[in-house]
Structure formats: structure tokens, C-alpha cells
Amino acid sequence: MKKVLFMLITLFCLSANAQEKKQEEASKSKAVELLKKDGVLLKKDFYDIGKVAGVTFQNIVITDISAGTKTGALRIETSYYSSLGTDTYIGTLDYDELAGCIKSLTYIKDNIITTIPENYVECEYKTKDGVSLGAFLSSTKKEKTWKIYIQTKSYTNRSQNFMKSDNIIEIISLLNQSMDNLKAHL
């Protein structure tokens, strides 16, 4: 009887603990995978690109010294502020994703946020590392407005940053600067 009771309590504790822990999704980003590699000598160069509405954009160029190869990515950093402190979340866009992201955000700027539809609409670009950039229609009783968002980690809403739709122009500009900077250093 004691064994059965012990097993039930243990099973209950394990299942409760498993529900509380949210697992970070595995990244498909080449830059993140290279950074996770063991047994290699890596050189990391960081280049500041800019900041918009509390979101920081920074390039990273990773050189695998032993293999003589380079890869680059844009790091996007968001922060969550609470009474307990600040949590920082970083997501990446590989160099080969930047052109597609720029094209998607330009489409959103030119075709989506220029209209006010009757129904709720959202549009999103998602990267290999789980970073989401997009727009959604925010409705109040008085008006409907477009909001832009960036979420650096798909497993937590704390990594989200919301901003005015006008900021999309600055974000596209920073993405273009990032692509030019990476092109010059790779």
C-alpha cells in the first residue's frame, strides 16, 4: 500500500512539474546551430545596427576558426520589465532570411496596413529561429488601428514588443542596413 501511494505521489509531482516547464523550441537557424557546436573555436564580431521602440538590432558575424568559414545573422533583442527585474530575449534572422523578411514587411507596409478591413486581420513573417514580425488590426469601440509587433521567442509572450504601424518603415530600414553590413563582413 505504501509503495502504491508513493508511486502515485511521485507520478503526480512529475506530471505537475512537467506542465510548468516550457521547453524552448529547437532553432533551425544556421548561426544558432554553429554557436551550439562543441569542440570548435569561434570568433564572434558584433555590429550595432540600431534601435526602434525598445527593440535592439545588432549583427553578429561568427567565424569558425578551425574550418575557416563565416556565417552571419541579425540579432533582435526585446525586454520584459516587471517588479522582479528585467528579462531579455534574443532571436536571430540568418543572413539568407533577411531579403525575404524585408520583402514581407514591405508588402505589409504597402498592401496590408493601408486598408481598414471590417474583420480582424493579422499578417506575420516567421524566421527559422522562431522570431515573428508582423501586423494586426487593433480594435477599440472608437477606432481600428494597425499595430506592428516583434516576438523574439515563440515560447513566451514576454518577448513581444508592440509598436505603432509607422515604425515599420524604420524596421525595414534597419533590416536593409543589417543586410548591407553582413554583406560587407561575410
mmCIF file with all atom_site columns, C-alpha atoms in Angstrom:
data_model
loop_
_atom_site.group_PDB
_atom_site.id
_atom_site.type_symbol
_atom_site.label_atom_id
_atom_site.label_alt_id
_atom_site.label_comp_id
_atom_site.label_asym_id
_atom_site.label_entity_id
_atom_site.label_seq_id
_atom_site.pdbx_PDB_ins_code
_atom_site.Cartn_x
_atom_site.Cartn_y
_atom_site.Cartn_z
_atom_site.occupancy
_atom_site.B_iso_or_equiv
_atom_site.pdbx_formal_charge
_atom_site.auth_seq_id
_atom_site.auth_comp_id
_atom_site.auth_asym_id
_atom_site.auth_atom_id
_atom_site.pdbx_PDB_model_num
ATOM 1   C CA . MET A 1 1   ? 0.000   0.000  0.000   1.00 0.00 ? 1   MET A CA 1
ATOM 2   C CA . LYS A 1 2   ? 2.829   2.394  0.874   1.00 0.00 ? 2   LYS A CA 1
ATOM 3   C CA . LYS A 1 3   ? 4.564   1.624  -2.417  1.00 0.00 ? 3   LYS A CA 1
ATOM 4   C CA . VAL A 1 4   ? 1.425   2.365  -4.419  1.00 0.00 ? 4   VAL A CA 1
ATOM 5   C CA . LEU A 1 5   ? 0.829   5.606  -2.532  1.00 0.00 ? 5   LEU A CA 1
ATOM 6   C CA . PHE A 1 6   ? 4.486   6.618  -3.008  1.00 0.00 ? 6   PHE A CA 1
ATOM 7   C CA . MET A 1 7   ? 4.293   5.861  -6.742  1.00 0.00 ? 7   MET A CA 1
ATOM 8   C CA . LEU A 1 8   ? 1.083   7.906  -7.148  1.00 0.00 ? 8   LEU A CA 1
ATOM 9   C CA . ILE A 1 9   ? 2.566   10.903 -5.318  1.00 0.00 ? 9   ILE A CA 1
ATOM 10  C CA . THR A 1 10  ? 5.758   10.686 -7.392  1.00 0.00 ? 10  THR A CA 1
ATOM 11  C CA . LEU A 1 11  ? 3.787   10.443 -10.635 1.00 0.00 ? 11  LEU A CA 1
ATOM 12  C CA . PHE A 1 12  ? 1.615   13.404 -9.649  1.00 0.00 ? 12  PHE A CA 1
ATOM 13  C CA . CYS A 1 13  ? 4.664   15.538 -8.775  1.00 0.00 ? 13  CYS A CA 1
ATOM 14  C CA . LEU A 1 14  ? 6.445   14.671 -12.019 1.00 0.00 ? 14  LEU A CA 1
ATOM 15  C CA . SER A 1 15  ? 3.423   15.457 -14.178 1.00 0.00 ? 15  SER A CA 1
ATOM 16  C CA . ALA A 1 16  ? 2.817   18.768 -12.376 1.00 0.00 ? 16  ALA A CA 1
ATOM 17  C CA . ASN A 1 17  ? 6.479   19.717 -12.800 1.00 0.00 ? 17  ASN A CA 1
ATOM 18  C CA . ALA A 1 18  ? 6.450   18.784 -16.494 1.00 0.00 ? 18  ALA A CA 1
ATOM 19  C CA . GLN A 1 19  ? 3.443   21.020 -17.125 1.00 0.00 ? 19  GLN A CA 1
ATOM 20  C CA . GLU A 1 20  ? 5.143   24.052 -15.569 1.00 0.00 ? 20  GLU A CA 1
ATOM 21  C CA . LYS A 1 21  ? 8.358   23.833 -17.582 1.00 0.00 ? 21  LYS A CA 1
ATOM 22  C CA . LYS A 1 22  ? 8.003   25.254 -21.061 1.00 0.00 ? 22  LYS A CA 1
ATOM 23  C CA . GLN A 1 23  ? 10.589  23.881 -23.390 1.00 0.00 ? 23  GLN A CA 1
ATOM 24  C CA . GLU A 1 24  ? 12.364  26.183 -25.768 1.00 0.00 ? 24  GLU A CA 1
ATOM 25  C CA . GLU A 1 25  ? 11.791  25.097 -29.348 1.00 0.00 ? 25  GLU A CA 1
ATOM 26  C CA . ALA A 1 26  ? 14.832  23.856 -31.232 1.00 0.00 ? 26  ALA A CA 1
ATOM 27  C CA . SER A 1 27  ? 16.176  26.518 -33.552 1.00 0.00 ? 27  SER A CA 1
ATOM 28  C CA . LYS A 1 28  ? 16.771  25.824 -37.241 1.00 0.00 ? 28  LYS A CA 1
ATOM 29  C CA . SER A 1 29  ? 18.999  28.893 -37.585 1.00 0.00 ? 29  SER A CA 1
ATOM 30  C CA . LYS A 1 30  ? 22.468  28.229 -39.016 1.00 0.00 ? 30  LYS A CA 1
ATOM 31  C CA . ALA A 1 31  ? 24.009  30.855 -36.732 1.00 0.00 ? 31  ALA A CA 1
ATOM 32  C CA . VAL A 1 32  ? 22.398  29.417 -33.595 1.00 0.00 ? 32  VAL A CA 1
ATOM 33  C CA . GLU A 1 33  ? 23.413  25.875 -34.566 1.00 0.00 ? 33  GLU A CA 1
ATOM 34  C CA . LEU A 1 34  ? 27.023  26.986 -35.073 1.00 0.00 ? 34  LEU A CA 1
ATOM 35  C CA . LEU A 1 35  ? 27.036  28.692 -31.666 1.00 0.00 ? 35  LEU A CA 1
ATOM 36  C CA . LYS A 1 36  ? 25.823  25.463 -30.027 1.00 0.00 ? 36  LYS A CA 1
ATOM 37  C CA . LYS A 1 37  ? 28.613  23.361 -31.576 1.00 0.00 ? 37  LYS A CA 1
ATOM 38  C CA . ASP A 1 38  ? 31.121  21.809 -29.186 1.00 0.00 ? 38  ASP A CA 1
ATOM 39  C CA . GLY A 1 39  ? 34.831  21.445 -29.859 1.00 0.00 ? 39  GLY A CA 1
ATOM 40  C CA . VAL A 1 40  ? 35.238  24.410 -32.224 1.00 0.00 ? 40  VAL A CA 1
ATOM 41  C CA . LEU A 1 41  ? 36.994  27.738 -31.871 1.00 0.00 ? 41  LEU A CA 1
ATOM 42  C CA . LEU A 1 42  ? 34.584  30.545 -32.747 1.00 0.00 ? 42  LEU A CA 1
ATOM 43  C CA . LYS A 1 43  ? 35.220  34.258 -33.160 1.00 0.00 ? 43  LYS A CA 1
ATOM 44  C CA . LYS A 1 44  ? 32.132  36.469 -32.750 1.00 0.00 ? 44  LYS A CA 1
ATOM 45  C CA . ASP A 1 45  ? 32.068  40.037 -34.078 1.00 0.00 ? 45  ASP A CA 1
ATOM 46  C CA . PHE A 1 46  ? 29.131  42.273 -33.106 1.00 0.00 ? 46  PHE A CA 1
ATOM 47  C CA . TYR A 1 47  ? 27.939  45.322 -35.067 1.00 0.00 ? 47  TYR A CA 1
ATOM 48  C CA . ASP A 1 48  ? 25.255  47.666 -33.707 1.00 0.00 ? 48  ASP A CA 1
ATOM 49  C CA . ILE A 1 49  ? 22.581  48.422 -36.301 1.00 0.00 ? 49  ILE A CA 1
ATOM 50  C CA . GLY A 1 50  ? 20.027  50.468 -34.380 1.00 0.00 ? 50  GLY A CA 1
ATOM 51  C CA . LYS A 1 51  ? 17.053  50.580 -32.072 1.00 0.00 ? 51  LYS A CA 1
ATOM 52  C CA . VAL A 1 52  ? 13.348  51.222 -32.613 1.00 0.00 ? 52  VAL A CA 1
ATOM 53  C CA . ALA A 1 53  ? 10.603  51.357 -29.968 1.00 0.00 ? 53  ALA A CA 1
ATOM 54  C CA . GLY A 1 54  ? 12.694  49.496 -27.390 1.00 0.00 ? 54  GLY A CA 1
ATOM 55  C CA . VAL A 1 55  ? 13.835  46.741 -29.777 1.00 0.00 ? 55  VAL A CA 1
ATOM 56  C CA . THR A 1 56  ? 17.586  46.486 -30.424 1.00 0.00 ? 56  THR A CA 1
ATOM 57  C CA . PHE A 1 57  ? 19.013  45.320 -33.760 1.00 0.00 ? 57  PHE A CA 1
ATOM 58  C CA . GLN A 1 58  ? 22.594  44.001 -33.852 1.00 0.00 ? 58  GLN A CA 1
ATOM 59  C CA . ASN A 1 59  ? 24.535  41.917 -36.366 1.00 0.00 ? 59  ASN A CA 1
ATOM 60  C CA . ILE A 1 60  ? 26.713  39.001 -35.372 1.00 0.00 ? 60  ILE A CA 1
ATOM 61  C CA . VAL A 1 61  ? 29.373  37.544 -37.669 1.00 0.00 ? 61  VAL A CA 1
ATOM 62  C CA . ILE A 1 62  ? 30.608  34.151 -36.483 1.00 0.00 ? 62  ILE A CA 1
ATOM 63  C CA . THR A 1 63  ? 33.906  32.822 -37.781 1.00 0.00 ? 63  THR A CA 1
ATOM 64  C CA . ASP A 1 64  ? 34.688  29.137 -37.309 1.00 0.00 ? 64  ASP A CA 1
ATOM 65  C CA . ILE A 1 65  ? 38.460  29.446 -36.945 1.00 0.00 ? 65  ILE A CA 1
ATOM 66  C CA . SER A 1 66  ? 39.110  25.711 -37.334 1.00 0.00 ? 66  SER A CA 1
ATOM 67  C CA . ALA A 1 67  ? 37.067  25.381 -40.553 1.00 0.00 ? 67  ALA A CA 1
ATOM 68  C CA . GLY A 1 68  ? 37.758  28.869 -41.888 1.00 0.00 ? 68  GLY A CA 1
ATOM 69  C CA . THR A 1 69  ? 34.072  29.581 -42.546 1.00 0.00 ? 69  THR A CA 1
ATOM 70  C CA . LYS A 1 70  ? 31.883  32.574 -41.672 1.00 0.00 ? 70  LYS A CA 1
ATOM 71  C CA . THR A 1 71  ? 28.184  32.960 -41.086 1.00 0.00 ? 71  THR A CA 1
ATOM 72  C CA . GLY A 1 72  ? 26.163  35.981 -40.089 1.00 0.00 ? 72  GLY A CA 1
ATOM 73  C CA . ALA A 1 73  ? 22.828  36.860 -38.586 1.00 0.00 ? 73  ALA A CA 1
ATOM 74  C CA . LEU A 1 74  ? 20.790  39.746 -37.283 1.00 0.00 ? 74  LEU A CA 1
ATOM 75  C CA . ARG A 1 75  ? 20.146  39.546 -33.537 1.00 0.00 ? 75  ARG A CA 1
ATOM 76  C CA . ILE A 1 76  ? 16.903  41.135 -32.359 1.00 0.00 ? 76  ILE A CA 1
ATOM 77  C CA . GLU A 1 77  ? 16.634  41.845 -28.639 1.00 0.00 ? 77  GLU A CA 1
ATOM 78  C CA . THR A 1 78  ? 13.437  42.558 -26.708 1.00 0.00 ? 78  THR A CA 1
ATOM 79  C CA . SER A 1 79  ? 12.991  43.116 -22.978 1.00 0.00 ? 79  SER A CA 1
ATOM 80  C CA . TYR A 1 80  ? 10.219  42.457 -20.473 1.00 0.00 ? 80  TYR A CA 1
ATOM 81  C CA . TYR A 1 81  ? 10.093  44.697 -17.421 1.00 0.00 ? 81  TYR A CA 1
ATOM 82  C CA . SER A 1 82  ? 8.419   43.684 -14.161 1.00 0.00 ? 82  SER A CA 1
ATOM 83  C CA . SER A 1 83  ? 8.720   44.463 -10.462 1.00 0.00 ? 83  SER A CA 1
ATOM 84  C CA . LEU A 1 84  ? 11.042  41.460 -10.152 1.00 0.00 ? 84  LEU A CA 1
ATOM 85  C CA . GLY A 1 85  ? 13.503  42.708 -12.758 1.00 0.00 ? 85  GLY A CA 1
ATOM 86  C CA . THR A 1 86  ? 14.122  42.653 -16.474 1.00 0.00 ? 86  THR A CA 1
ATOM 87  C CA . ASP A 1 87  ? 14.076  39.625 -18.766 1.00 0.00 ? 87  ASP A CA 1
ATOM 88  C CA . THR A 1 88  ? 15.929  39.901 -22.074 1.00 0.00 ? 88  THR A CA 1
ATOM 89  C CA . TYR A 1 89  ? 15.062  37.770 -25.099 1.00 0.00 ? 89  TYR A CA 1
ATOM 90  C CA . ILE A 1 90  ? 17.194  37.447 -28.242 1.00 0.00 ? 90  ILE A CA 1
ATOM 91  C CA . GLY A 1 91  ? 16.123  35.960 -31.562 1.00 0.00 ? 91  GLY A CA 1
ATOM 92  C CA . THR A 1 92  ? 18.009  35.739 -34.852 1.00 0.00 ? 92  THR A CA 1
ATOM 93  C CA . LEU A 1 93  ? 17.446  36.113 -38.568 1.00 0.00 ? 93  LEU A CA 1
ATOM 94  C CA . ASP A 1 94  ? 20.072  34.353 -40.662 1.00 0.00 ? 94  ASP A CA 1
ATOM 95  C CA . TYR A 1 95  ? 21.622  36.375 -43.476 1.00 0.00 ? 95  TYR A CA 1
ATOM 96  C CA . ASP A 1 96  ? 19.711  34.335 -46.072 1.00 0.00 ? 96  ASP A CA 1
ATOM 97  C CA . GLU A 1 97  ? 16.376  35.208 -44.374 1.00 0.00 ? 97  GLU A CA 1
ATOM 98  C CA . LEU A 1 98  ? 16.808  38.986 -44.411 1.00 0.00 ? 98  LEU A CA 1
ATOM 99  C CA . ALA A 1 99  ? 15.736  39.557 -48.036 1.00 0.00 ? 99  ALA A CA 1
ATOM 100 C CA . GLY A 1 100 ? 12.531  37.553 -47.525 1.00 0.00 ? 100 GLY A CA 1
ATOM 101 C CA . CYS A 1 101 ? 11.755  39.387 -44.299 1.00 0.00 ? 101 CYS A CA 1
ATOM 102 C CA . ILE A 1 102 ? 12.298  42.781 -45.944 1.00 0.00 ? 102 ILE A CA 1
ATOM 103 C CA . LYS A 1 103 ? 10.056  41.778 -48.859 1.00 0.00 ? 103 LYS A CA 1
ATOM 104 C CA . SER A 1 104 ? 7.338   40.556 -46.465 1.00 0.00 ? 104 SER A CA 1
ATOM 105 C CA . LEU A 1 105 ? 7.394   43.681 -44.297 1.00 0.00 ? 105 LEU A CA 1
ATOM 106 C CA . THR A 1 106 ? 7.379   45.890 -47.399 1.00 0.00 ? 106 THR A CA 1
ATOM 107 C CA . TYR A 1 107 ? 4.278   44.021 -48.610 1.00 0.00 ? 107 TYR A CA 1
ATOM 108 C CA . ILE A 1 108 ? 2.640   44.548 -45.206 1.00 0.00 ? 108 ILE A CA 1
ATOM 109 C CA . LYS A 1 109 ? 3.533   48.272 -45.351 1.00 0.00 ? 109 LYS A CA 1
ATOM 110 C CA . ASP A 1 110 ? 2.267   48.792 -48.906 1.00 0.00 ? 110 ASP A CA 1
ATOM 111 C CA . ASN A 1 111 ? -0.767  46.485 -49.033 1.00 0.00 ? 111 ASN A CA 1
ATOM 112 C CA . ILE A 1 112 ? -1.990  45.451 -45.586 1.00 0.00 ? 112 ILE A CA 1
ATOM 113 C CA . ILE A 1 113 ? -1.759  48.399 -43.188 1.00 0.00 ? 113 ILE A CA 1
ATOM 114 C CA . THR A 1 114 ? -3.017  50.872 -45.783 1.00 0.00 ? 114 THR A CA 1
ATOM 115 C CA . THR A 1 115 ? -6.560  49.477 -45.509 1.00 0.00 ? 115 THR A CA 1
ATOM 116 C CA . ILE A 1 116 ? -9.017  49.101 -42.637 1.00 0.00 ? 116 ILE A CA 1
ATOM 117 C CA . PRO A 1 117 ? -10.980 45.870 -43.181 1.00 0.00 ? 117 PRO A CA 1
ATOM 118 C CA . GLU A 1 118 ? -14.268 45.053 -41.428 1.00 0.00 ? 118 GLU A CA 1
ATOM 119 C CA . ASN A 1 119 ? -12.940 41.843 -39.865 1.00 0.00 ? 119 ASN A CA 1
ATOM 120 C CA . TYR A 1 120 ? -9.873  41.125 -37.726 1.00 0.00 ? 120 TYR A CA 1
ATOM 121 C CA . VAL A 1 121 ? -6.682  40.616 -39.765 1.00 0.00 ? 121 VAL A CA 1
ATOM 122 C CA . GLU A 1 122 ? -3.109  39.773 -38.894 1.00 0.00 ? 122 GLU A CA 1
ATOM 123 C CA . CYS A 1 123 ? -0.087  39.138 -41.086 1.00 0.00 ? 123 CYS A CA 1
ATOM 124 C CA . GLU A 1 124 ? 3.160   37.514 -39.893 1.00 0.00 ? 124 GLU A CA 1
ATOM 125 C CA . TYR A 1 125 ? 6.664   36.593 -41.064 1.00 0.00 ? 125 TYR A CA 1
ATOM 126 C CA . LYS A 1 126 ? 8.363   33.846 -39.020 1.00 0.00 ? 126 LYS A CA 1
ATOM 127 C CA . THR A 1 127 ? 12.083  33.009 -39.055 1.00 0.00 ? 127 THR A CA 1
ATOM 128 C CA . LYS A 1 128 ? 13.990  29.736 -38.635 1.00 0.00 ? 128 LYS A CA 1
ATOM 129 C CA . ASP A 1 129 ? 14.754  30.758 -35.035 1.00 0.00 ? 129 ASP A CA 1
ATOM 130 C CA . GLY A 1 130 ? 11.089  31.412 -34.234 1.00 0.00 ? 130 GLY A CA 1
ATOM 131 C CA . VAL A 1 131 ? 11.201  35.213 -34.427 1.00 0.00 ? 131 VAL A CA 1
ATOM 132 C CA . SER A 1 132 ? 7.868   36.667 -35.567 1.00 0.00 ? 132 SER A CA 1
ATOM 133 C CA . LEU A 1 133 ? 7.458   40.078 -37.180 1.00 0.00 ? 133 LEU A CA 1
ATOM 134 C CA . GLY A 1 134 ? 4.041   41.220 -38.255 1.00 0.00 ? 134 GLY A CA 1
ATOM 135 C CA . ALA A 1 135 ? 0.995   43.425 -38.028 1.00 0.00 ? 135 ALA A CA 1
ATOM 136 C CA . PHE A 1 136 ? -2.502  43.056 -36.616 1.00 0.00 ? 136 PHE A CA 1
ATOM 137 C CA . LEU A 1 137 ? -5.659  45.133 -36.617 1.00 0.00 ? 137 LEU A CA 1
ATOM 138 C CA . SER A 1 138 ? -6.310  46.513 -33.135 1.00 0.00 ? 138 SER A CA 1
ATOM 139 C CA . SER A 1 139 ? -9.945  47.391 -32.500 1.00 0.00 ? 139 SER A CA 1
ATOM 140 C CA . THR A 1 140 ? -11.488 49.543 -29.807 1.00 0.00 ? 140 THR A CA 1
ATOM 141 C CA . LYS A 1 141 ? -15.057 50.821 -29.580 1.00 0.00 ? 141 LYS A CA 1
ATOM 142 C CA . LYS A 1 142 ? -13.928 54.111 -31.103 1.00 0.00 ? 142 LYS A CA 1
ATOM 143 C CA . GLU A 1 143 ? -11.459 53.099 -33.804 1.00 0.00 ? 143 GLU A CA 1
ATOM 144 C CA . LYS A 1 144 ? -9.466  50.433 -35.611 1.00 0.00 ? 144 LYS A CA 1
ATOM 145 C CA . THR A 1 145 ? -5.708  50.880 -35.933 1.00 0.00 ? 145 THR A CA 1
ATOM 146 C CA . TRP A 1 146 ? -2.845  48.749 -37.152 1.00 0.00 ? 146 TRP A CA 1
ATOM 147 C CA . LYS A 1 147 ? -0.136  47.685 -34.695 1.00 0.00 ? 147 LYS A CA 1
ATOM 148 C CA . ILE A 1 148 ? 3.267   46.214 -35.509 1.00 0.00 ? 148 ILE A CA 1
ATOM 149 C CA . TYR A 1 149 ? 4.825   43.539 -33.322 1.00 0.00 ? 149 TYR A CA 1
ATOM 150 C CA . ILE A 1 150 ? 8.083   41.683 -32.909 1.00 0.00 ? 150 ILE A CA 1
ATOM 151 C CA . GLN A 1 151 ? 8.285   38.481 -30.860 1.00 0.00 ? 151 GLN A CA 1
ATOM 152 C CA . THR A 1 152 ? 11.796  37.097 -30.406 1.00 0.00 ? 152 THR A CA 1
ATOM 153 C CA . LYS A 1 153 ? 10.915  33.792 -28.708 1.00 0.00 ? 153 LYS A CA 1
ATOM 154 C CA . SER A 1 154 ? 7.879   31.780 -29.760 1.00 0.00 ? 154 SER A CA 1
ATOM 155 C CA . TYR A 1 155 ? 7.529   30.032 -26.392 1.00 0.00 ? 155 TYR A CA 1
ATOM 156 C CA . THR A 1 156 ? 6.793   33.195 -24.357 1.00 0.00 ? 156 THR A CA 1
ATOM 157 C CA . ASN A 1 157 ? 4.618   36.260 -24.847 1.00 0.00 ? 157 ASN A CA 1
ATOM 158 C CA . ARG A 1 158 ? 7.044   38.200 -22.658 1.00 0.00 ? 158 ARG A CA 1
ATOM 159 C CA . SER A 1 159 ? 9.348   38.504 -25.673 1.00 0.00 ? 159 SER A CA 1
ATOM 160 C CA . GLN A 1 160 ? 6.742   40.518 -27.606 1.00 0.00 ? 160 GLN A CA 1
ATOM 161 C CA . ASN A 1 161 ? 7.074   44.212 -28.332 1.00 0.00 ? 161 ASN A CA 1
ATOM 162 C CA . PHE A 1 162 ? 4.176   46.185 -29.802 1.00 0.00 ? 162 PHE A CA 1
ATOM 163 C CA . MET A 1 163 ? 4.529   49.489 -31.642 1.00 0.00 ? 163 MET A CA 1
ATOM 164 C CA . LYS A 1 164 ? 2.745   51.935 -33.932 1.00 0.00 ? 164 LYS A CA 1
ATOM 165 C CA . SER A 1 165 ? 2.362   50.991 -37.581 1.00 0.00 ? 165 SER A CA 1
ATOM 166 C CA . ASP A 1 166 ? 4.563   53.957 -38.585 1.00 0.00 ? 166 ASP A CA 1
ATOM 167 C CA . ASN A 1 167 ? 7.564   52.126 -37.087 1.00 0.00 ? 167 ASN A CA 1
ATOM 168 C CA . ILE A 1 168 ? 7.501   49.551 -39.903 1.00 0.00 ? 168 ILE A CA 1
ATOM 169 C CA . ILE A 1 169 ? 9.391   51.999 -42.146 1.00 0.00 ? 169 ILE A CA 1
ATOM 170 C CA . GLU A 1 170 ? 12.215  52.256 -39.607 1.00 0.00 ? 170 GLU A CA 1
ATOM 171 C CA . ILE A 1 171 ? 12.281  48.471 -39.099 1.00 0.00 ? 171 ILE A CA 1
ATOM 172 C CA . ILE A 1 172 ? 12.611  47.893 -42.853 1.00 0.00 ? 172 ILE A CA 1
ATOM 173 C CA . SER A 1 173 ? 15.418  50.463 -42.961 1.00 0.00 ? 173 SER A CA 1
ATOM 174 C CA . LEU A 1 174 ? 17.275  48.695 -40.123 1.00 0.00 ? 174 LEU A CA 1
ATOM 175 C CA . LEU A 1 175 ? 16.851  45.324 -41.864 1.00 0.00 ? 175 LEU A CA 1
ATOM 176 C CA . ASN A 1 176 ? 18.342  46.806 -45.055 1.00 0.00 ? 176 ASN A CA 1
ATOM 177 C CA . GLN A 1 177 ? 21.259  48.253 -43.055 1.00 0.00 ? 177 GLN A CA 1
ATOM 178 C CA . SER A 1 178 ? 21.776  44.854 -41.447 1.00 0.00 ? 178 SER A CA 1
ATOM 179 C CA . MET A 1 179 ? 21.833  43.099 -44.822 1.00 0.00 ? 179 MET A CA 1
ATOM 180 C CA . ASP A 1 180 ? 24.368  45.608 -46.213 1.00 0.00 ? 180 ASP A CA 1
ATOM 181 C CA . ASN A 1 181 ? 26.545  45.286 -43.095 1.00 0.00 ? 181 ASN A CA 1
ATOM 182 C CA . LEU A 1 182 ? 26.530  41.482 -43.223 1.00 0.00 ? 182 LEU A CA 1
ATOM 183 C CA . LYS A 1 183 ? 27.263  41.516 -46.960 1.00 0.00 ? 183 LYS A CA 1
ATOM 184 C CA . ALA A 1 184 ? 30.349  43.653 -46.265 1.00 0.00 ? 184 ALA A CA 1
ATOM 185 C CA . HIS A 1 185 ? 31.641  41.358 -43.496 1.00 0.00 ? 185 HIS A CA 1
ATOM 186 C CA . LEU A 1 186 ? 30.941  37.883 -44.900 1.00 0.00 ? 186 LEU A CA 1
#
